[in-house]
Coordinates of C-alpha atoms in Angstrom, one line a residue:
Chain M
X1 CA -2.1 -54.5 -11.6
X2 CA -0.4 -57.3 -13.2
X3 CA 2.5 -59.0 -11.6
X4 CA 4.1 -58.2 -14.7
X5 CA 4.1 -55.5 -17.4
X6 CA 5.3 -55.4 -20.7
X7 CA 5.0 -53.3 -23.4
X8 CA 3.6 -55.5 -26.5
X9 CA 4.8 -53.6 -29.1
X10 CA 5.0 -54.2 -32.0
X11 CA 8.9 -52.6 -32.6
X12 CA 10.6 -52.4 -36.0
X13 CA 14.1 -51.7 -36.4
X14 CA 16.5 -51.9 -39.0
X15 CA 19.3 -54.4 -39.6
X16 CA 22.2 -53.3 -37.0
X17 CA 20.3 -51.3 -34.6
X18 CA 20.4 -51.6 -30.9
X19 CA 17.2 -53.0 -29.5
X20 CA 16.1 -52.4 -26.4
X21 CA 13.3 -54.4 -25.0
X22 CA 11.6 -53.5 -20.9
X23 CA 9.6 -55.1 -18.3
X24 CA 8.5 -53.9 -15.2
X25 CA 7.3 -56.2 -12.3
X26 CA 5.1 -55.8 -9.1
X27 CA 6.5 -58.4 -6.8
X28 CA 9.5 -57.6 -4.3
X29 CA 9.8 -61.7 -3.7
X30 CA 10.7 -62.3 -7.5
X31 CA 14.3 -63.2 -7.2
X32 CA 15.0 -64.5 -11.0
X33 CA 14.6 -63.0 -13.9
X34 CA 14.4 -64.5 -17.9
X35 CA 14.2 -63.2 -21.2
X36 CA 12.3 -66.1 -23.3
X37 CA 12.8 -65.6 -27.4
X38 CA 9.4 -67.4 -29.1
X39 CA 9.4 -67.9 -33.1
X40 CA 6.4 -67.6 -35.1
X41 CA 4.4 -71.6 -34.2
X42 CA 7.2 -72.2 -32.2
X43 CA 7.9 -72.8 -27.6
X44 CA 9.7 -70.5 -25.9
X45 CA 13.4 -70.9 -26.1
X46 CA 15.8 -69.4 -23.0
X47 CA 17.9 -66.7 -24.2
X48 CA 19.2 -65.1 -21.1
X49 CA 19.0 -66.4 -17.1
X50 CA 19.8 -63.6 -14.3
X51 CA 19.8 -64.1 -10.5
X52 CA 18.7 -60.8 -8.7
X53 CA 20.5 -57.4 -9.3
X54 CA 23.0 -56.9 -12.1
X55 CA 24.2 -56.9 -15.5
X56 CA 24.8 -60.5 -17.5
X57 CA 26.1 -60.4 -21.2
X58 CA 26.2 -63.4 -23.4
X59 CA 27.4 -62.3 -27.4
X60 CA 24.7 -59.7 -28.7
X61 CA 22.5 -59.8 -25.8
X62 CA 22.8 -58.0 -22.4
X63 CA 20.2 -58.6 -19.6
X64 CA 20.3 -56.1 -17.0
X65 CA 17.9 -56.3 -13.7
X66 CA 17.3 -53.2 -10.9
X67 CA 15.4 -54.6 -8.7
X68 CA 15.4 -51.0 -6.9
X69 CA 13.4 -50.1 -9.4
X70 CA 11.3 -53.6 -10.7
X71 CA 12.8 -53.2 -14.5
X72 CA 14.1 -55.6 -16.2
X73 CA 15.3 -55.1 -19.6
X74 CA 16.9 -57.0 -22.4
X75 CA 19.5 -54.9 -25.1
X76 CA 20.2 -56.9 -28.7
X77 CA 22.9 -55.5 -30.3
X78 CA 23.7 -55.2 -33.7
X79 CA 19.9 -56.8 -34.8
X80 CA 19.7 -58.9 -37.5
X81 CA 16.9 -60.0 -39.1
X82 CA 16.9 -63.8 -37.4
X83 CA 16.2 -61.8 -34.1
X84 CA 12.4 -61.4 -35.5
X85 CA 10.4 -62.7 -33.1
X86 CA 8.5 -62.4 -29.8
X87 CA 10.1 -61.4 -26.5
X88 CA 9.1 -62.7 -23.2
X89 CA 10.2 -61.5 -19.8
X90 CA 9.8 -63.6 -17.2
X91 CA 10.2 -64.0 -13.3
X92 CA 10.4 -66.3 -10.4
X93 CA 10.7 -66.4 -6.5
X94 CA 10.6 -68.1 -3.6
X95 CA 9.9 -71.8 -3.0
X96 CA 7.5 -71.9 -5.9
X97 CA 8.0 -73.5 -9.5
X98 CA 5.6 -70.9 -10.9
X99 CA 7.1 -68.6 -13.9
X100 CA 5.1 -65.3 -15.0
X101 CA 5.6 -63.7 -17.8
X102 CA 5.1 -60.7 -19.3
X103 CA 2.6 -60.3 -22.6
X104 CA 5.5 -60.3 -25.0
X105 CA 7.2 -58.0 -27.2
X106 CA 7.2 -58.4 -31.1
X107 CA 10.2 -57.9 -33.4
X108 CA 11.3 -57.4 -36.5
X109 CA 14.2 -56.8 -37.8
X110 CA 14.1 -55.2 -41.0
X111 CA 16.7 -55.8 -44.0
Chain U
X1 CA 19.4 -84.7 -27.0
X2 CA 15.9 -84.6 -28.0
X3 CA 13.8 -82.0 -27.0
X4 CA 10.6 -81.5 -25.3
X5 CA 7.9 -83.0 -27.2
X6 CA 3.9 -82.6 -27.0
X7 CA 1.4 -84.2 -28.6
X8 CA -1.0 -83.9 -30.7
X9 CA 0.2 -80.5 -32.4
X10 CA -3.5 -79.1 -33.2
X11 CA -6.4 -80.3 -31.9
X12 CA -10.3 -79.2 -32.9
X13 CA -12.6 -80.3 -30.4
X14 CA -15.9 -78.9 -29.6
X15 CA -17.9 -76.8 -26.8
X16 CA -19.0 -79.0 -23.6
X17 CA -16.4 -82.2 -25.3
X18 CA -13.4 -83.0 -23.1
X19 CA -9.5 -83.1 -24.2
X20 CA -6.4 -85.0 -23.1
X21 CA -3.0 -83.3 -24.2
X22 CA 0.4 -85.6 -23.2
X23 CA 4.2 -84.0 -23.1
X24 CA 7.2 -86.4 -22.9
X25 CA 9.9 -83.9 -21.4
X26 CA 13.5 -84.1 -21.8
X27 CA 15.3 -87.2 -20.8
X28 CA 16.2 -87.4 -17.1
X29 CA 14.0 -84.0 -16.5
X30 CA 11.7 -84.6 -13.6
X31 CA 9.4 -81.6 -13.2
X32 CA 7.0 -80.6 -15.9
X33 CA 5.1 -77.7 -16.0
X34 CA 2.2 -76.7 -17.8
X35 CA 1.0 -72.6 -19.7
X36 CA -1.7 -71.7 -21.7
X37 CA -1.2 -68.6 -24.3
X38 CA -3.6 -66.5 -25.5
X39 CA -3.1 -63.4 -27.3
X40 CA -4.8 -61.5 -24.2
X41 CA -3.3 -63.1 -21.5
X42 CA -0.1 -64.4 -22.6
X43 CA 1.4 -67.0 -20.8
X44 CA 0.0 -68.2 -17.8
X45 CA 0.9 -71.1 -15.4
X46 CA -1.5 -73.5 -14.7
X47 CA 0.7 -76.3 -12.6
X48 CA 3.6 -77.8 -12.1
X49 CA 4.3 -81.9 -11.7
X50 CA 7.5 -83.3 -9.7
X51 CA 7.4 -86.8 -9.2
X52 CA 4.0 -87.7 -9.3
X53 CA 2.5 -85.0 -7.4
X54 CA 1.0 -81.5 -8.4
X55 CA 3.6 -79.2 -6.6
X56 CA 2.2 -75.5 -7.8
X57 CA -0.9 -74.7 -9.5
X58 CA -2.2 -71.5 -10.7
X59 CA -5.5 -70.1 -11.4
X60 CA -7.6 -72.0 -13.2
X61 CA -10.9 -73.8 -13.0
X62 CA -11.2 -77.1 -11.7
X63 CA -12.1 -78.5 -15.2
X64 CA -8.3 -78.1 -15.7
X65 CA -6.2 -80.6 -14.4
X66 CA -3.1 -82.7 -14.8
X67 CA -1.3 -85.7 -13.9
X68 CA 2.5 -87.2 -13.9
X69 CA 3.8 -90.5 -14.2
X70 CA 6.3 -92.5 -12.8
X71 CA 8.5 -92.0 -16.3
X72 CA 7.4 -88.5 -16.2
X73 CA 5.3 -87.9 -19.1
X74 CA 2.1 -85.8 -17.9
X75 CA -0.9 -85.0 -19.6
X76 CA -3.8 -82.3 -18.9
X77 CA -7.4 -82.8 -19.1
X78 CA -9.3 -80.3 -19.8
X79 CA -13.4 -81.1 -19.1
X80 CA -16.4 -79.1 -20.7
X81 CA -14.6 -77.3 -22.9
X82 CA -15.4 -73.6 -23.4
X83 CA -14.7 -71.0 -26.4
X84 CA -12.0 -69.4 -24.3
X85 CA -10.7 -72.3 -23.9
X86 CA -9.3 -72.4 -27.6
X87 CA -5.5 -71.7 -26.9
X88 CA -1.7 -72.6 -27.5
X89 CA -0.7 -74.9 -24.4
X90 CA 2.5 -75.2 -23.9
X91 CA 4.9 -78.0 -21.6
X92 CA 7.7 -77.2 -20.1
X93 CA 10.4 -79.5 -18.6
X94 CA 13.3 -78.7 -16.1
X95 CA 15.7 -81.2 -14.2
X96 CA 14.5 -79.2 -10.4
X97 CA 17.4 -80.2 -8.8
X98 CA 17.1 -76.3 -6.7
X99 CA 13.5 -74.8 -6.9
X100 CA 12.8 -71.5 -9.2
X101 CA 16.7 -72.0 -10.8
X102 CA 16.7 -74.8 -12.7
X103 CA 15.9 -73.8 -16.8
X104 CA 12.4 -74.4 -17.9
X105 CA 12.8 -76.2 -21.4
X106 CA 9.5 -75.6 -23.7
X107 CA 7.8 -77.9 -26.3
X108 CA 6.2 -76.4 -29.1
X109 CA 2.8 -76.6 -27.4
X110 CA -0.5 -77.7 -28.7
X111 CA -2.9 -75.5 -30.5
X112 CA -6.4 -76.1 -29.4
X113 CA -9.2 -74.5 -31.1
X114 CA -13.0 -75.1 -29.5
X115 CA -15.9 -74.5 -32.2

């Protein structure tokens, strides 16, 4: 089983929708979760940061985390087509510097 | 503030040759980290350099390997190369002032391709 799951998609919506995006992770030690955004030939940028348990908002997007459950999930709304891209989750834990990330979700927005 | 940079951006080397990839991180970052993507793997870590010294590393063959200097650029080696080698590697640089918190700041990685 991978440490992390993620369903790769790919998702099309159109312009305005509510996007919701998912992960689900093996590892009760995983204590911090990220949502990476990665452009077409582009790194991975940081969208969203979130320390254990709990809801964090920041304009369109809202990162919510149960670790109860392992889920992580990332909600874009009103999409617009700039939000095209791939979606990483991400975790860390512990004393170690070591990020894993799920496969990646790919979006597009439509016009 | 400039960004994370790597270097070169694409690379073509062939099987069995050897390859040296370099990433300058961000200014006053200390820690840099190094993932290879593939489309069926994803992301995966393969270490992480803090002054000087290989503080996490994941798992990967010996032919990969790393080092940090004292200005913290790194580079990674990576010996024989093999066809599933070909891949997007990507640096990542963060200031690790507390472990696992501090922002992980990527480069736009180096596209190798092995014929």
């Amino acid at each position: 089983q991978k440490e992390v799951e993620q369903d790769p998609g790919p998702l099309s919506v159109p312009e305005g929708a509510i996007v919701s995006l998912n992960c689900t992770y093996s590892n009760s030690a995983f204590q911090y979760f990220m949502w990476y955004r990665q452009y077409s030939r582009k790194g991975p940028e940081l969208l969203m940061y979130t320390y254990s348990s709990g809801n964090k908002e920041d304009g369109r997007f809202t990162a919510q985390v149960d670790k109860s459950s392992k889920y992580i999930s990332l909600f874009i709304r009103d999409s617009q087509p700039s939000d095209s891209a791939t979606y990483l989750c991400a975790t860390s834990g512990g004393s170690n510097y070591k990020l894993t990330f799920g496969k990646g979700t790919l979006l597009t927005v439509n016009p | 503030k400039a960004g994370v940079t790597q270097t070169p951006r694409y690379l073509i080397k062939t099987r069995g040759q050897q390859v040296t990839l370099s990433c300058s991180p961000i200014s006053g970052h200390r820690s840099v980290s190094w993932y290879q993507q593939t489309p069926g793997q994803g992301l995966q870590f393969l270490f992480e350099y803090f002054s000087e010294t290989q503080r996490n590393k994941g798992n990967f063959p010996g032919r990969f390997s790393g080092r940090q200097f004292s200005n913290s650029r790194s580079e990674m080696n990576v010996s024989t190369l093999e066809l599933g080698d070909s891949a997007l590697y990507l640096c990542a640089s963060s200031l690790r002032v507390q472990t696992s918190t501090d922002t992980q700041y990527f480069g736009p990685g180096t596209r190798l391709t092995v014929l």
